[in-house]
XYZ file of C-alpha atoms in Angstrom:
674
model
C 21.364 30.944 17.159
C 21.828 27.594 15.455
C 23.618 25.019 17.634
C 24.834 21.629 16.428
C 25.674 20.289 19.890
C 22.647 17.982 20.001
C 23.702 16.150 16.835
C 25.887 13.054 16.788
C 29.193 13.201 14.819
C 27.734 11.692 11.639
C 24.706 13.995 11.748
C 26.987 17.022 12.187
C 29.055 15.918 9.214
C 25.884 15.561 7.141
C 24.718 19.047 8.118
C 28.022 20.809 7.433
C 28.935 19.038 4.165
C 27.220 21.439 1.797
C 29.177 21.396 -1.468
C 28.913 18.845 -4.230
C 26.893 15.631 -4.305
C 26.214 13.974 -0.938
C 24.443 10.713 -0.193
C 23.125 10.415 3.350
C 22.486 6.740 3.961
C 19.980 7.200 6.747
C 18.945 3.998 8.465
C 15.508 3.608 10.024
C 14.989 5.859 13.047
C 18.307 7.660 12.577
C 16.870 11.197 12.710
C 17.079 12.032 9.012
C 14.281 14.637 9.063
C 16.113 16.457 11.830
C 19.310 16.384 9.757
C 17.552 17.841 6.699
C 16.063 20.679 8.771
C 19.393 21.453 10.448
C 21.144 21.350 7.066
C 18.758 23.919 5.581
C 19.134 26.088 8.689
C 22.938 25.785 8.456
C 22.904 26.896 4.816
C 20.797 29.948 5.641
C 22.359 31.020 8.946
C 25.989 29.954 8.685
C 26.585 29.842 4.915
C 24.381 32.911 4.284
C 22.629 31.251 1.351
C 19.469 33.091 0.344
C 16.420 30.886 1.081
C 15.219 31.214 -2.520
C 18.299 29.280 -3.693
C 17.427 26.239 -1.541
C 15.100 23.483 -2.719
C 13.988 20.626 -0.485
C 11.839 17.879 -1.973
C 9.710 15.484 0.094
C 7.082 12.940 -0.905
C 4.040 14.330 0.936
C 2.585 17.802 1.392
C 2.222 17.055 5.104
C 5.977 16.426 5.456
C 6.768 19.594 3.493
C 4.490 21.732 5.679
C 5.899 20.277 8.903
C 9.451 20.915 7.703
C 8.721 24.558 6.905
C 7.036 25.051 10.276
C 10.004 23.619 12.178
C 12.397 25.821 10.201
C 10.367 28.939 11.038
C 10.563 28.025 14.725
C 14.319 27.325 14.568
C 15.503 30.366 12.626
C 15.274 33.960 13.698
C 15.843 35.043 10.100
C 13.127 34.767 7.474
C 12.701 31.682 5.311
C 10.675 33.538 2.699
C 11.404 32.152 -0.754
C 12.484 28.739 0.540
C 10.977 26.008 -1.626
C 9.979 22.908 0.356
C 7.532 20.836 -1.654
C 6.706 17.545 -3.304
C 8.032 16.736 -6.767
C 4.599 17.335 -8.259
C 4.077 20.698 -6.542
C 7.521 21.815 -7.747
C 6.786 20.731 -11.304
C 3.402 22.454 -11.404
C 5.147 25.677 -10.394
C 7.705 25.199 -13.188
C 5.007 24.385 -15.748
C 2.911 27.438 -14.868
C 5.857 29.611 -15.893
C 7.338 27.675 -18.812
C 4.705 25.379 -20.334
C 4.127 27.829 -23.213
C 7.263 26.295 -24.785
C 5.232 23.095 -25.210
C 2.289 24.978 -26.762
C 0.076 24.897 -23.672
C -1.270 28.011 -21.952
C -0.140 28.750 -18.398
C -3.693 28.468 -17.033
C -3.834 24.740 -17.866
C -6.251 22.500 -15.973
C -5.147 19.352 -14.147
C -7.620 16.525 -14.782
C -8.437 14.220 -11.903
C -9.204 10.502 -12.294
C -12.900 11.015 -13.084
C -12.071 13.616 -15.757
C -9.530 11.241 -17.302
C -11.991 8.343 -17.330
C -14.616 10.522 -18.978
C -12.228 11.494 -21.810
C -11.067 7.903 -22.326
C -14.630 6.557 -22.322
C -15.590 9.127 -24.958
C -12.682 8.062 -27.177
C -13.529 4.367 -26.832
C -17.229 4.978 -27.556
C -16.568 7.293 -30.519
C -14.279 4.754 -32.169
C -16.370 1.685 -31.356
C -13.480 0.047 -29.497
C -15.830 -1.292 -26.814
C -17.320 -3.648 -29.407
C -14.025 -5.549 -29.588
C -14.378 -6.664 -25.964
C -10.641 -6.033 -25.524
C -10.649 -2.767 -23.576
C -12.880 -0.566 -21.478
C -12.325 2.876 -19.967
C -10.977 1.637 -16.625
C -8.478 -0.825 -18.087
C -7.272 1.713 -20.681
C -6.917 4.376 -17.981
C -4.810 2.040 -15.856
C -2.615 0.998 -18.807
C -2.006 4.622 -19.850
C -1.096 5.568 -16.277
C 1.355 2.675 -16.026
C 2.904 3.588 -19.375
C 3.445 7.192 -18.298
C 5.036 6.075 -15.017
C 7.646 4.138 -16.989
C 8.124 6.915 -19.547
C 6.377 5.153 -22.441
C 4.582 6.961 -25.270
C 1.652 5.922 -27.487
C 4.163 4.974 -30.180
C 5.650 2.333 -27.842
C 2.324 0.514 -28.151
C 1.938 1.115 -31.868
C 5.339 0.655 -33.513
C 6.066 -2.720 -31.931
C 4.128 -5.780 -32.991
C 2.056 -6.069 -29.862
C -1.317 -7.703 -29.323
C -4.456 -6.106 -30.742
C -5.322 -4.941 -27.213
C -2.004 -3.072 -26.934
C -2.570 -1.483 -30.342
C -6.016 -0.271 -29.248
C -4.563 1.134 -26.017
C -1.894 2.917 -28.076
C -4.571 4.513 -30.254
C -6.632 5.575 -27.236
C -3.455 6.860 -25.549
C -2.526 8.987 -28.568
C -6.009 10.468 -28.963
C -6.236 10.986 -25.190
C -3.071 13.108 -25.202
C -4.304 15.084 -28.204
C -7.672 15.684 -26.522
C -6.077 16.879 -23.291
C -3.798 19.250 -25.145
C -6.732 20.578 -27.151
C -8.514 21.309 -23.851
C -5.341 22.905 -22.408
C -5.336 20.184 -19.756
C -2.809 17.762 -18.302
C -3.152 14.795 -15.974
C -1.191 13.873 -12.840
C 1.401 11.818 -14.730
C 1.957 14.621 -17.269
C 3.123 16.917 -14.474
C 6.471 15.116 -14.217
C 6.801 14.072 -17.839
C 6.137 17.515 -19.336
C 8.549 19.147 -16.889
C 11.174 16.632 -17.948
C 10.452 17.417 -21.592
C 11.025 21.104 -20.856
C 14.345 20.390 -19.145
C 15.561 18.168 -21.979
C 14.662 20.427 -24.864
C 14.956 24.011 -23.581
C 18.405 24.950 -22.265
C 17.254 28.398 -21.151
C 14.680 26.813 -18.822
C 17.252 24.344 -17.553
C 19.806 27.114 -16.897
C 17.308 29.392 -15.154
C 16.165 26.647 -12.753
C 19.688 25.439 -12.061
C 20.720 28.987 -11.171
C 17.676 29.437 -8.962
C 17.970 26.161 -7.031
C 21.668 26.060 -6.123
C 21.302 23.703 -3.154
C 18.941 20.784 -3.577
C 17.947 18.194 -0.969
C 15.744 15.165 -1.605
C 14.196 13.043 1.122
C 13.252 9.346 0.635
C 15.495 9.149 -2.429
C 15.065 5.377 -2.637
C 11.404 5.998 -3.566
C 12.134 8.182 -6.619
C 11.223 6.943 -10.080
C 13.254 7.371 -13.256
C 11.562 10.632 -14.292
C 12.332 12.217 -10.907
C 15.911 10.951 -11.109
C 16.405 12.549 -14.550
C 14.799 15.782 -13.420
C 17.332 16.064 -10.577
C 20.203 15.398 -12.997
C 19.116 18.370 -15.127
C 18.571 20.662 -12.136
C 22.087 20.004 -10.791
C 24.057 19.948 -14.052
C 25.899 23.203 -13.345
C 26.479 23.211 -9.576
C 26.186 19.497 -8.586
C 25.024 20.521 -5.084
C 22.654 17.623 -4.614
C 22.123 16.034 -1.221
C 19.934 12.938 -1.291
C 18.702 11.235 1.854
C 17.514 7.669 1.759
C 17.904 4.044 2.684
C 18.064 1.350 0.029
C 16.997 -1.141 2.719
C 13.638 0.637 2.891
C 12.919 0.630 -0.845
C 9.509 -1.105 -0.914
C 7.590 0.669 -3.671
C 8.994 -0.930 -6.815
C 5.457 -1.963 -7.790
C 4.470 1.688 -8.216
C 7.512 2.833 -10.168
C 10.197 3.491 -7.521
C 13.602 2.543 -8.931
C 16.121 1.309 -6.351
C 18.916 1.820 -8.920
C 18.647 5.573 -8.274
C 20.210 5.185 -4.846
C 22.386 2.121 -5.525
C 24.025 3.810 -8.534
C 24.436 7.236 -6.939
C 28.228 6.829 -6.736
C 28.387 5.908 -10.432
C 26.330 8.922 -11.458
C 28.187 11.286 -9.121
C 31.757 9.984 -8.920
C 32.831 12.760 -6.541
C 29.961 12.053 -4.136
C 30.554 11.928 -0.401
C 28.694 9.152 1.416
C 27.758 9.632 5.049
C 26.088 6.822 6.970
C 23.579 7.562 9.730
C 23.483 4.245 11.594
C 22.607 5.246 15.144
C 18.942 4.484 15.720
C 16.987 6.548 18.265
C 13.768 4.537 18.050
C 14.307 0.885 18.916
C 16.107 -1.336 21.392
C 19.268 -3.129 20.320
C 17.439 -6.487 20.352
C 14.995 -5.233 17.716
C 17.760 -3.680 15.625
C 19.875 -6.844 15.748
C 16.909 -8.801 14.400
C 16.460 -6.225 11.618
C 20.165 -6.379 10.737
C 20.091 -10.181 10.589
C 17.221 -10.132 8.098
C 18.388 -7.365 5.786
C 22.026 -8.454 5.470
C 20.805 -11.473 3.494
C 20.051 -9.159 0.569
C 23.037 -9.104 -1.786
C 22.545 -5.899 -3.752
C 22.601 -3.308 -0.975
C 24.763 -0.589 0.562
C 26.185 -2.044 3.747
C 25.115 -0.406 6.994
C 24.435 -1.705 10.500
C 21.862 -0.081 12.738
C 22.767 0.269 16.414
C 21.256 1.838 19.483
C 22.466 2.935 22.891
C 19.302 1.287 24.253
C 21.194 -1.901 25.015
C 19.360 -5.190 25.339
C 15.610 -4.782 25.506
C 12.734 -7.223 25.630
C 13.235 -10.508 23.796
C 11.279 -11.055 20.612
C 7.892 -12.678 21.080
C 6.707 -15.723 19.138
C 3.085 -16.877 18.857
C 1.840 -19.965 17.003
C -1.791 -20.928 16.455
C -3.293 -24.091 15.004
C -5.042 -21.883 12.425
C -5.389 -18.158 11.758
C -8.321 -17.720 14.133
C -6.341 -19.232 16.993
C -3.261 -17.229 15.987
C -5.160 -13.946 16.113
C -7.009 -14.979 19.265
C -3.643 -15.407 21.006
C -2.389 -12.063 19.655
C -5.544 -10.351 20.939
C -5.178 -12.011 24.358
C -1.573 -10.850 24.628
C -2.478 -7.254 23.799
C -5.274 -7.275 26.382
C -2.933 -8.819 28.945
C -0.259 -6.174 28.331
C -2.819 -3.398 28.738
C -4.181 -4.911 31.962
C -0.822 -5.724 33.565
C 1.246 -2.735 32.459
C 0.772 0.995 32.266
C 0.056 0.626 28.539
C -2.776 1.815 26.316
C -4.278 0.045 23.323
C -2.816 2.827 21.176
C 0.678 1.621 22.130
C 0.127 -1.463 19.960
C 0.110 -2.005 16.198
C -0.638 -5.111 14.161
C 1.154 -5.253 10.798
C 0.153 -7.633 8.006
C 1.319 -8.292 4.454
C -1.932 -8.437 2.440
C -5.330 -6.789 2.726
C -7.293 -10.042 2.933
C -5.617 -10.823 6.285
C -7.453 -7.974 7.972
C -10.698 -9.980 8.117
C -9.436 -12.485 10.694
C -7.611 -9.753 12.637
C -10.675 -7.517 12.842
C -12.953 -10.362 13.914
C -10.562 -11.496 16.660
C -10.258 -7.967 18.027
C -14.020 -7.467 17.917
C -14.596 -10.770 19.720
C -12.042 -9.726 22.331
C -13.656 -6.268 22.770
C -10.381 -4.620 21.758
C -10.818 -1.238 20.005
C -8.941 -0.793 16.749
C -8.534 1.523 13.785
C -7.553 0.511 10.256
C -4.979 2.874 8.759
C -3.931 3.312 5.143
C -6.279 0.684 3.701
C -9.950 -0.183 3.691
C -11.462 -2.285 6.450
C -12.157 -5.788 5.118
C -15.938 -5.477 5.354
C -15.859 -2.084 3.630
C -14.141 -3.374 0.485
C -16.366 -3.082 -2.602
C -16.162 -6.726 -3.621
C -16.982 -7.849 -0.070
C -19.896 -5.421 0.239
C -21.232 -6.590 -3.146
C -21.146 -10.249 -2.060
C -22.766 -9.489 1.314
C -25.437 -7.451 -0.507
C -26.685 -10.725 -2.036
C -27.123 -12.163 1.460
C -28.943 -9.049 2.643
C -31.392 -9.123 -0.284
C -32.027 -12.867 0.114
C -32.822 -12.240 3.782
C -34.882 -9.101 3.136
C -36.132 -8.449 -0.387
C -37.311 -4.988 0.732
C -33.685 -3.900 1.293
C -33.675 -1.663 -1.774
C -30.264 -0.106 -1.133
C -28.598 -3.497 -1.502
C -31.065 -4.556 -4.192
C -29.959 -1.647 -6.372
C -26.343 -2.607 -5.630
C -26.667 -6.127 -7.080
C -29.531 -5.977 -9.542
C -27.146 -5.636 -12.479
C -23.950 -6.913 -10.880
C -22.757 -9.089 -12.437
C -24.270 -7.611 -15.586
C -27.532 -9.293 -16.555
C -29.067 -6.845 -19.044
C -30.924 -4.625 -16.580
C -29.903 -1.131 -17.620
C -30.515 2.285 -16.101
C -33.573 3.024 -18.258
C -35.266 -0.218 -17.215
C -34.549 0.513 -13.564
C -35.939 4.030 -13.884
C -39.158 2.575 -15.283
C -39.319 -0.079 -12.566
C -38.911 2.553 -9.859
C -41.583 4.684 -11.546
C -44.019 1.768 -11.222
C -43.020 1.414 -7.541
C -44.166 4.970 -6.922
C -47.271 4.645 -9.096
C -48.583 1.441 -7.485
C -46.997 1.851 -4.011
C -45.211 -1.460 -4.297
C -41.679 -2.455 -3.276
C -39.184 -2.768 -6.118
C -38.776 -6.518 -5.692
C -42.520 -7.016 -6.343
C -42.183 -5.116 -9.621
C -39.169 -7.260 -10.605
C -41.103 -10.482 -9.976
C -43.761 -9.504 -12.533
C -41.750 -7.157 -14.725
C -43.245 -8.484 -17.979
C -46.652 -7.093 -16.925
C -45.343 -3.520 -17.080
C -45.343 -2.095 -20.591
C -42.532 0.442 -20.280
C -40.006 -2.191 -19.226
C -38.446 -3.789 -22.322
C -39.137 -7.489 -22.818
C -35.434 -8.387 -22.577
C -34.966 -6.473 -19.308
C -38.224 -7.895 -17.944
C -37.023 -11.473 -18.517
C -33.765 -10.697 -16.701
C -35.620 -9.056 -13.826
C -37.998 -11.968 -13.349
C -35.222 -14.544 -13.525
C -33.186 -12.547 -11.000
C -36.171 -12.316 -8.617
C -36.830 -16.050 -9.048
C -33.188 -16.801 -8.206
C -33.375 -14.736 -5.020
C -36.616 -16.473 -3.936
C -35.091 -19.909 -4.633
C -32.005 -19.178 -2.558
C -34.100 -17.713 0.260
C -35.672 -21.153 0.605
C -32.315 -22.914 0.400
C -30.793 -20.727 3.136
C -33.655 -21.780 5.419
C -33.038 -25.502 4.891
C -29.372 -26.080 4.009
C -25.883 -25.235 5.292
C -25.373 -21.503 4.935
C -21.763 -21.654 3.717
C -22.455 -24.102 0.885
C -25.572 -22.240 -0.244
C -23.588 -18.974 -0.334
C -20.925 -20.622 -2.516
C -23.632 -21.907 -4.881
C -25.323 -18.495 -5.027
C -22.155 -16.611 -5.975
C -21.281 -19.322 -8.478
C -24.702 -19.235 -10.135
C -24.753 -15.453 -10.564
C -21.153 -15.546 -11.871
C -19.686 -13.342 -9.130
C -16.104 -14.650 -9.248
C -16.210 -14.921 -13.031
C -17.148 -11.235 -13.202
C -14.107 -10.343 -11.081
C -11.896 -12.488 -13.313
C -13.174 -10.650 -16.409
C -12.429 -7.186 -15.017
C -9.859 -5.443 -17.164
C -7.537 -4.337 -14.406
C -4.014 -5.260 -13.365
C -3.378 -8.836 -12.216
C -2.537 -7.855 -8.621
C -5.762 -5.902 -8.130
C -7.790 -8.700 -9.681
C -6.131 -11.317 -7.468
C -6.639 -9.180 -4.363
C -10.373 -8.774 -5.049
C -10.910 -12.463 -5.726
C -8.889 -13.403 -2.639
C -11.047 -11.110 -0.487
C -14.257 -12.776 -1.721
C -12.789 -16.224 -1.070
C -11.799 -15.001 2.388
C -15.412 -13.926 2.959
C -16.651 -17.385 1.955
C -14.152 -18.879 4.371
C -15.410 -16.633 7.162
C -18.953 -17.943 6.600
C -17.619 -21.505 6.659
C -15.841 -20.856 9.976
C -18.947 -19.206 11.416
C -21.132 -22.191 10.506
C -18.594 -24.678 11.874
C -18.518 -22.910 15.243
C -22.232 -22.038 15.290
C -24.143 -24.838 13.508
C -27.509 -23.657 14.880
C -27.133 -20.050 13.728
C -29.121 -18.695 10.783
C -28.510 -16.201 8.000
C -30.126 -13.555 10.222
C -27.554 -14.235 12.966
C -24.651 -14.009 10.533
C -25.871 -10.709 9.081
C -26.251 -9.278 12.586
C -22.638 -10.235 13.257
C -21.534 -8.548 10.026
C -23.422 -5.427 11.088
C -20.856 -4.990 13.861
C -18.259 -4.347 11.185
C -20.414 -1.802 9.385
C -21.328 0.419 12.315
C -20.155 4.014 12.542
C -16.520 4.715 13.285
C -15.675 5.189 16.959
C -15.696 8.698 18.327
C -12.382 10.562 18.397
C -11.735 9.926 22.084
C -12.245 6.179 21.510
C -10.175 6.115 18.322
C -7.316 7.784 20.186
C -6.962 4.678 22.337
C -7.133 1.862 19.826
C -4.852 -0.774 18.358
C -3.601 0.307 14.929
C -4.081 -2.139 12.056
C -2.125 -1.518 8.886
C -0.319 -3.217 6.049
C 3.458 -3.299 6.089
C 3.524 -0.905 3.121
C 1.366 1.594 5.034
C 3.587 1.343 8.127
C 6.611 3.018 6.548
C 7.497 6.227 8.347
C 5.524 5.302 11.482
C 6.571 3.888 14.850
C 4.831 2.158 17.754
C 5.954 1.018 21.217
C 4.753 -2.563 20.619
C 4.427 -4.190 17.200
C 2.890 -7.518 16.226
C 3.856 -8.832 12.780
C 1.258 -11.509 12.010
C 0.993 -14.154 9.297
C 4.755 -14.775 9.319
C 4.550 -17.953 7.233
C 6.082 -18.929 3.898
C 3.792 -17.962 1.027
C 2.001 -15.355 3.144
C 5.099 -13.320 3.989
C 7.151 -13.441 1.875
C 4.182 -13.271 -0.462
C 4.056 -16.169 -2.916
C 3.198 -13.997 -5.907
C 6.087 -11.649 -5.135
C 8.450 -14.632 -4.907
C 7.181 -16.010 -8.226
C 7.958 -12.640 -9.820
C 11.488 -12.551 -8.403
C 10.718 -10.071 -5.650
C 12.338 -11.744 -2.646
C 14.714 -8.816 -2.059
C 11.866 -6.302 -1.859
C 9.900 -8.641 0.413
C 12.918 -8.821 2.726
C 13.160 -5.019 2.728
C 9.473 -4.909 3.630
C 10.167 -7.209 6.573
C 13.023 -4.924 7.638
C 10.675 -1.928 7.517
C 8.142 -3.793 9.671
C 10.691 -4.807 12.298
C 12.101 -1.288 12.591
C 8.663 0.191 13.373
C 8.890 -1.289 16.892
C 10.324 0.782 19.725
C 10.176 -1.489 22.796
C 8.632 -4.833 21.931
C 8.237 -6.951 18.796
C 6.190 -10.134 18.473
C 5.874 -12.386 15.424
C 3.021 -14.836 14.869
C 1.878 -17.491 12.420
C -0.658 -20.277 11.978
C 0.418 -23.892 11.542
C -2.231 -24.355 8.849
C -4.254 -22.198 6.527
C -7.335 -22.796 4.417
C -6.787 -22.214 0.722
C -10.092 -22.617 -1.077
C -11.343 -26.005 0.209
C -7.860 -27.272 1.027
C -6.097 -27.111 4.392
C -2.404 -26.398 3.880
C 0.331 -26.852 6.476
C 2.570 -23.800 6.929
C 6.220 -23.279 7.775
C 7.699 -20.191 9.446
C 8.772 -17.397 7.124
C 12.346 -17.630 5.893
C 12.879 -14.186 7.386
C 12.289 -15.503 10.903
C 14.822 -18.277 10.504
C 17.433 -15.693 9.517
C 17.218 -14.143 12.985
C 19.406 -15.436 15.823
C 17.071 -17.660 17.849
C 18.656 -16.423 21.084
C 16.837 -13.131 20.522
C 13.466 -14.892 20.942
C 11.748 -15.647 24.229
C 11.189 -19.138 22.789
C 12.606 -20.716 19.628
C 10.854 -20.427 16.300
C 9.674 -23.832 15.128
C 10.842 -24.650 11.613
C 13.860 -24.783 9.356
C 16.921 -23.102 10.861
C 18.827 -20.555 8.848
C 22.459 -21.034 7.892
C 23.366 -18.357 10.443
C 21.658 -20.285 13.236
C 23.100 -23.613 12.091
C 26.590 -22.095 12.220
C 25.913 -20.489 15.606
C 24.608 -23.768 17.002
C 27.591 -25.653 15.599
C 29.981 -23.105 17.130
C 28.215 -23.382 20.480
C 28.403 -27.195 20.325
C 32.113 -27.031 19.544
C 32.715 -24.620 22.428
C 30.842 -26.889 24.831
C 32.788 -29.930 23.560
C 36.166 -28.264 24.089
C 35.047 -26.967 27.495
C 34.204 -30.532 28.520
C 37.600 -31.769 27.243
C 39.377 -29.096 29.295
C 37.323 -30.016 32.336
C 38.224 -33.711 31.921
C 41.897 -32.743 31.684
C 41.598 -30.609 34.757
C 42.608 -27.465 32.900
């Protein structure tokens, strides 16, 4: 029997308000998943709604499966027919039944990324577009995906007077769509867009689905894009029974198409909507929540809510400052080790959150040096990133020319005219004469099947490697590495990649971070050689820890990856202006989303929260002084165990002024004998 006794008053209201549009403003840690499950159970058990008429939409298959499992455990009655799925799973189901209206067959194929790239490459090759130097398959694939996310068509590229590159992308886009349709195939982005096309143009489909799904619930509504928003409008046109659950303060995915207007404008779109705020937090202490509230209330365009907890007080916020990033992370590592040694804590009780992927290098090295186990979640470990592995491959080949795995990795990267056919012939000669590949490269012109152009490139490449091998033995390792990457055009190759600006910047930043790590290594270990450095790097390439070890490890993850997770003790590192908030995001007008990201990070902590920063940071060859993040100075300094050094926020200035006035008047009263 369903009981609502364990719910707080606002949660009960959310569960029992079943008619018409409802917006549940669910703050971090407020038990929203529980509310959704209870609401579905209430509809089935108390309202006697047939499960088939209920639709619940989540953003991951894992969340959908967990929700269904919990409902099966809660309800004695069957939940057969209940639809709990992601938007894409729902739309595939709709398309299988109705896509014939769009002149596709119901047994359509969904192309994955490699299939899509293959089609696009064929179109570019067939039309000779690669000769223009303006597009390649990867860049066109990315541009088409972005266009579909924002609801653009090939004509949007073609009818406007865009650049020649945009025109070419429009042509590829148009032929790509025609090719897919001819193959009775769709891609991931088409799943939403074609469903939306069905809903717009075929009233019978729209009516059938609206009658079927009479009660619709959507989790993480702040993360929906415009296509998902429009789809929901069509599905609820007749009954308007739409319950959306979300938190505008946790909208952090604008860069991948999420539209915060969907939740901010909900009252405009549904004038009769009831808004219920879930503000009681069951995760964090009041100290942590007060800090989160102080940060987020500085965003203007938001729906006002204030998180609170019955876990009064709590540990004060920690504050760590290092002279540079290595010292910063050394102090963070020491504190984690100390907490594990002194308290009944495990390493797994701790998480380190950071803004950008390149930061993980310093974090990983500090933890390794401190013998602290860790796992990287939601992103690639720094030393496993492709651009980093490519750069290190040059060092490995210089040190050992017989390392043919890494030799194959770099022999034509950056491109130097050594194609697959030439490599096949070179490897054939290796087998024929029982020689290592590098020996063949050194005298490639002596082998008849290798073209003269490829042979020249091979010999020059081998000569370059030999020359740098000598330099590494006699000169400073960090400077020689810089010269090597510069001579082969490594950074220039990354700059030429036809990908989005953020990806390009991230890859270049990671390579520069690698160069900086070599510089730091040489500065601390002037007598060490290339062999010593490569042995150190090997530590970061060893096999993952066994499950029992991984279960007790510090979690490393970006702030974006942390959403939806929680940890007893959280360390938010790199809390300096330009790092977080990220300078690029600020330049693009994204301060509000950066502040929401900070809010998400703070609210991951259950018991303890520590911020850290470095007073200076190396940027290329320059050492830059750093100031604390503006987000830190927005927090009442009394919440910290020690004050944050830097510019005080207006809030703190006012609080300090009020305190000074109070002390002044207290002294006056004392002098008067009052």
